[in-house]
Short mmCIF file of C-alpha atoms and ligand atoms in Angstrom, two decimals:
data_model
loop_
_atom_site.label_atom_id
_atom_site.label_comp_id
_atom_site.label_asym_id
_atom_site.label_seq_id
_atom_site.Cartn_x
_atom_site.Cartn_y
_atom_site.Cartn_z
CA UNK A 1 -8.59 283.79 243.93
CA UNK A 2 -8.59 286.64 246.43
CA UNK A 3 -8.97 290.23 245.28
CA UNK A 4 -5.89 292.45 245.00
CA UNK A 5 -5.82 296.17 245.75
CA UNK A 6 -3.55 299.12 245.10
CA UNK A 7 -3.79 302.43 246.89
CA UNK A 8 -2.13 305.73 245.96
CA UNK A 9 -2.55 309.46 246.54
CA UNK A 10 -4.43 311.63 244.04
CA UNK A 11 -4.72 315.44 244.07
CA UNK A 12 -3.32 316.38 247.51
CA UNK A 13 -4.92 314.07 250.09
CA UNK A 14 -7.44 311.97 248.16
CA UNK A 15 -6.93 308.25 247.84
CA UNK A 16 -7.19 306.44 244.56
CA UNK A 17 -7.84 302.71 244.93
CA UNK A 18 -7.81 299.92 242.36
CA UNK A 19 -9.61 296.64 243.04
CA UNK A 20 -8.44 293.76 240.85
CA UNK A 21 -9.92 290.33 240.19
CA UNK A 22 -7.01 288.05 239.21
CA UNK A 23 -9.39 285.39 237.90
CA UNK A 24 -11.04 287.50 235.19
CA UNK A 25 -8.54 290.36 234.94
CA UNK A 26 -11.28 292.90 235.72
CA UNK A 27 -10.17 296.02 237.60
CA UNK A 28 -12.27 298.71 239.21
CA UNK A 29 -11.23 302.17 240.30
CA UNK A 30 -13.03 303.18 243.47
CA UNK A 31 -13.92 306.78 242.63
CA UNK A 32 -11.84 308.76 240.15
CA UNK A 33 -10.31 311.76 241.90
CA UNK A 34 -7.77 312.35 239.12
CA UNK A 35 -7.03 310.44 235.91
CA UNK A 36 -3.20 310.66 235.77
CA UNK A 37 -2.34 308.84 239.04
CA UNK A 38 -4.96 306.17 238.23
CA UNK A 39 -3.37 305.68 234.79
CA UNK A 40 0.04 305.45 236.45
CA UNK A 41 -1.22 302.79 238.88
CA UNK A 42 -2.78 300.81 236.01
CA UNK A 43 0.49 300.95 234.10
CA UNK A 44 2.55 299.90 237.12
CA UNK A 45 0.27 296.93 237.82
CA UNK A 46 -0.42 295.93 234.24
CA UNK A 47 -4.14 295.89 235.05
CA UNK A 48 -6.87 296.92 232.60
CA UNK A 49 -9.56 299.29 233.85
CA UNK A 50 -13.03 297.78 233.40
CA UNK A 51 -15.13 299.64 235.97
CA UNK A 52 -15.36 302.80 238.05
CA UNK A 53 -17.39 302.49 241.25
CA UNK A 54 -18.43 305.93 242.45
CA UNK A 55 -19.28 306.58 246.12
CA UNK A 56 -20.65 310.13 245.83
CA UNK A 57 -20.86 313.14 243.54
CA UNK A 58 -18.13 315.45 244.90
CA UNK A 59 -15.70 316.68 242.25
CA UNK A 60 -12.67 315.34 244.13
CA UNK A 61 -14.14 311.84 243.61
CA UNK A 62 -15.43 312.21 240.05
CA UNK A 63 -13.18 314.62 238.11
CA UNK A 64 -11.16 311.78 236.58
CA UNK A 65 -14.17 309.93 235.16
CA UNK A 66 -14.49 311.53 231.67
CA UNK A 67 -10.84 310.96 230.67
CA UNK A 68 -10.77 307.40 232.04
CA UNK A 69 -14.08 306.53 230.41
CA UNK A 70 -12.94 307.85 227.06
CA UNK A 71 -9.70 305.90 227.10
CA UNK A 72 -10.81 302.59 228.67
CA UNK A 73 -14.52 302.43 227.72
CA UNK A 74 -15.06 301.26 231.29
CA UNK A 75 -18.44 300.94 233.00
CA UNK A 76 -19.30 303.72 235.45
CA UNK A 77 -21.45 302.66 238.42
CA UNK A 78 -22.90 305.39 240.62
CA UNK A 79 -25.45 305.95 243.38
CA UNK A 80 -28.95 306.31 241.89
CA UNK A 81 -29.72 309.36 244.02
CA UNK A 82 -26.71 311.29 242.67
CA UNK A 83 -26.38 309.99 239.10
CA UNK A 84 -27.49 313.33 237.62
CA UNK A 85 -24.48 315.04 239.23
CA UNK A 86 -21.91 312.45 238.10
CA UNK A 87 -20.45 312.31 234.56
CA UNK A 88 -20.80 309.37 232.15
CA UNK A 89 -22.84 307.06 234.41
CA UNK A 90 -23.76 303.67 232.86
CA UNK A 91 -25.44 301.99 235.78
CA UNK A 92 -27.12 303.28 238.92
CA UNK A 93 -27.33 301.30 242.14
CA UNK A 94 -29.06 301.52 245.49
CA UNK A 95 -29.22 299.71 248.84
CA UNK A 96 -29.21 295.94 248.44
CA UNK A 97 -27.93 295.92 244.84
CA UNK A 98 -24.94 293.82 243.93
CA UNK A 99 -22.05 295.05 241.78
CA UNK A 100 -19.72 292.60 240.06
CA UNK A 101 -16.09 293.32 239.22
CA UNK A 102 -15.28 290.19 237.23
CA UNK A 103 -15.94 287.39 239.70
CA UNK A 104 -15.82 289.70 242.75
CA UNK A 105 -19.21 290.58 244.20
CA UNK A 106 -19.88 293.81 246.08
CA UNK A 107 -22.97 294.79 248.05
CA UNK A 108 -24.21 298.35 247.86
CA UNK A 109 -24.80 300.00 251.23
CA UNK A 110 -26.47 303.39 251.35
CA UNK A 111 -24.48 305.53 253.81
CA UNK A 112 -25.98 309.04 253.61
CA UNK A 113 -24.88 312.04 255.65
CA UNK A 114 -21.77 313.46 253.97
CA UNK A 115 -23.97 313.66 250.87
CA UNK A 116 -27.58 312.46 250.69
CA UNK A 117 -26.95 309.73 248.12
CA UNK A 118 -23.54 308.52 249.35
CA UNK A 119 -23.01 304.76 249.00
CA UNK A 120 -20.35 302.32 250.15
CA UNK A 121 -19.31 299.09 248.44
CA UNK A 122 -18.86 296.00 250.61
CA UNK A 123 -17.09 293.03 249.03
CA UNK A 124 -18.13 290.48 251.63
CA UNK A 125 -16.22 287.52 250.19
CA UNK A 126 -12.99 289.49 250.11
CA UNK A 127 -13.53 291.24 253.45
CA UNK A 128 -13.15 294.65 251.86
CA UNK A 129 -15.26 297.79 252.12
CA UNK A 130 -14.89 301.03 250.18
CA UNK A 131 -16.51 303.74 252.25
CA UNK A 132 -15.71 307.00 250.41
CA UNK A 133 -16.11 310.02 252.66
CA UNK A 134 -18.40 308.40 255.25
CA UNK A 135 -15.86 306.74 257.54
CA UNK A 136 -12.20 307.77 257.77
CA UNK A 137 -9.40 306.24 259.78
CA UNK A 138 -10.09 307.72 263.28
CA UNK A 139 -12.59 310.12 261.75
CA UNK A 140 -15.64 310.57 259.57
CA UNK A 141 -16.73 312.86 256.76
CA UNK A 142 -18.30 316.24 257.32
CA UNK A 143 -22.07 316.13 257.47
CA UNK A 144 -22.64 318.38 254.45
CA UNK A 145 -26.03 317.39 253.02
CA UNK A 146 -27.60 315.10 255.60
CA UNK A 147 -28.27 315.29 259.33
CA UNK A 148 -25.99 314.13 262.16
CA UNK A 149 -28.62 311.48 263.00
CA UNK A 150 -28.40 310.12 259.43
CA UNK A 151 -24.59 310.12 259.51
CA UNK A 152 -24.57 308.32 262.84
CA UNK A 153 -26.84 305.58 261.42
CA UNK A 154 -24.55 305.25 258.40
CA UNK A 155 -21.49 304.90 260.64
CA UNK A 156 -23.24 302.26 262.75
CA UNK A 157 -24.05 300.37 259.55
CA UNK A 158 -20.34 300.30 258.66
CA UNK A 159 -19.38 299.50 262.27
CA UNK A 160 -21.68 296.47 262.06
CA UNK A 161 -19.71 294.93 259.18
CA UNK A 162 -17.69 291.86 260.19
CA UNK A 163 -14.71 292.72 262.39
CA UNK A 164 -12.12 291.45 259.92
CA UNK A 165 -13.42 293.75 257.12
CA UNK A 166 -10.66 296.08 255.89
CA UNK A 167 -12.00 299.46 254.86
CA UNK A 168 -10.58 301.94 252.37
CA UNK A 169 -11.60 305.58 252.71
CA UNK A 170 -11.42 308.59 250.41
CA UNK A 171 -8.76 310.67 252.14
CA UNK A 172 -5.53 310.52 254.13
CA UNK A 173 -6.59 312.47 257.20
CA UNK A 174 -5.41 310.06 259.88
CA UNK A 175 -2.79 312.23 261.63
CA UNK A 176 -5.13 315.22 262.04
CA UNK A 177 -7.98 312.90 263.05
CA UNK A 178 -5.87 311.32 265.80
CA UNK A 179 -4.91 314.72 267.15
CA UNK A 180 -8.59 315.57 267.51
CA UNK A 181 -9.60 312.12 268.83
CA UNK A 182 -7.08 312.51 271.67
CA UNK A 183 -9.10 315.52 272.90
CA UNK A 184 -12.23 313.34 273.15
CA UNK A 185 -10.60 310.23 274.63
CA UNK A 186 -7.22 311.23 276.09
CA UNK A 187 -6.94 307.95 278.03
CA UNK A 188 -7.85 305.53 275.24
CA UNK A 189 -4.90 303.12 275.01
CA UNK A 190 -5.98 301.71 271.65
CA UNK A 191 -6.01 305.24 270.27
CA UNK A 192 -2.51 305.85 271.64
CA UNK A 193 -1.36 302.66 269.93
CA UNK A 194 -2.92 303.77 266.64
CA UNK A 195 -1.14 307.11 266.96
CA UNK A 196 2.24 305.41 267.32
CA UNK A 197 1.47 303.12 264.39
CA UNK A 198 0.27 305.98 262.15
CA UNK A 199 3.40 308.02 262.90
CA UNK A 200 5.56 305.12 261.74
CA UNK A 201 3.54 304.62 258.56
CA UNK A 202 3.57 308.31 257.68
CA UNK A 203 7.31 308.64 258.41
CA UNK A 204 7.92 305.69 256.08
CA UNK A 205 5.78 307.32 253.37
CA UNK A 206 3.16 304.57 253.56
CA UNK A 207 -0.63 304.98 253.61
CA UNK A 208 -2.31 304.57 257.01
CA UNK A 209 -5.14 302.61 255.45
CA UNK A 210 -6.72 300.12 255.09
CA UNK A 211 -7.80 299.54 258.67
CA UNK A 212 -10.01 296.76 260.01
CA UNK A 213 -13.43 297.51 261.46
CA UNK A 214 -12.30 295.72 264.65
CA UNK A 215 -9.38 298.14 265.14
CA UNK A 216 -11.49 301.14 264.26
CA UNK A 217 -14.25 300.40 266.79
CA UNK A 218 -11.70 300.64 269.60
CA UNK A 219 -10.23 304.01 268.69
CA UNK A 220 -12.48 306.12 266.42
CA UNK A 221 -14.53 308.48 268.63
CA UNK A 222 -17.16 308.88 265.90
CA UNK A 223 -17.91 305.15 266.13
CA UNK A 224 -17.97 305.36 269.92
CA UNK A 225 -20.71 307.93 270.55
CA UNK A 226 -22.75 305.21 272.28
CA UNK A 227 -19.93 304.21 274.65
CA UNK A 228 -20.97 305.60 278.09
CA UNK A 229 -17.43 306.75 278.99
CA UNK A 230 -17.17 308.74 275.74
CA UNK A 231 -20.47 310.54 276.39
CA UNK A 232 -19.49 311.18 280.02
CA UNK A 233 -16.08 312.45 278.95
CA UNK A 234 -17.66 315.30 276.98
CA UNK A 235 -20.28 316.08 279.61
CA UNK A 236 -23.14 314.26 277.87
CA UNK A 237 -23.71 311.21 280.09
CA UNK A 238 -27.02 309.51 279.32
CA UNK A 239 -27.69 311.47 276.12
CA UNK A 240 -28.79 309.67 272.92
CA UNK A 241 -25.87 308.46 270.80
CA UNK A 242 -26.89 310.58 267.80
CA UNK A 243 -26.68 313.72 269.96
CA UNK A 244 -23.30 312.70 271.34
CA UNK A 245 -22.14 312.06 267.78
CA UNK A 246 -23.43 315.49 266.67
CA UNK A 247 -21.48 317.17 269.48
CA UNK A 248 -18.24 315.33 268.62
CA UNK A 249 -18.70 316.23 264.94
CA UNK A 250 -19.37 319.89 265.82
CA UNK A 251 -16.19 320.00 267.92
CA UNK A 252 -14.17 318.51 265.07
CA UNK A 253 -15.53 321.16 262.68
CA UNK A 254 -14.08 323.84 264.95
CA UNK A 255 -10.85 321.99 265.80
ZN1 LIG B 301 -16.89 314.21 249.59
#
């Protein structure tokens, strides 16, 4: 049976996501930004929380863990490199490890840059990826702990997932990201189409994610630092992709 998901806003612009295995009844929260909206989503769905899969240590992804753990006795899975900064961890994982949510199987991908130990969870069989604050719809996370080079490699790793993979990210930043992306690729028709689509979703009060990797490759400038026209467009023709990425990220920081 295919996995089911539920997505909802936590705090102000964080996403809470539940991943449910209908076969076993197991349900994982991807990160725990805030306990109350996660409890509300569990109640609305009738699902029982069995696991929390943590992408990275930031408080806006982990603050809800203690209350949820106390109530549901759920297992907390976290990146090995950041476990000391995350509350109530039961199991640590690293690149290549597999994480089961009932009968659903996720692969752990290390995607450092935003933080040094950041991981993403790729549920190959269900064509789902949970990418935390590494990749956003038409954007990417700030490079806080790692280097731009590291972040670029992490983004390429996610870009290389199968085209049909739907990814869920940690924040609703799409509208602001599109505004910035238009300054990098003003003539990108796929980006213009995404802008129209996002406006409709936001006006209807719906989330702009998930998005497929295929769609994202065409419109997200941070995944396109190795496209010659993108480099040329910002006056960096022929430069290494990691440098082009670093420049685009630096411009976004000031935008
Ligand atoms: Zn973060």
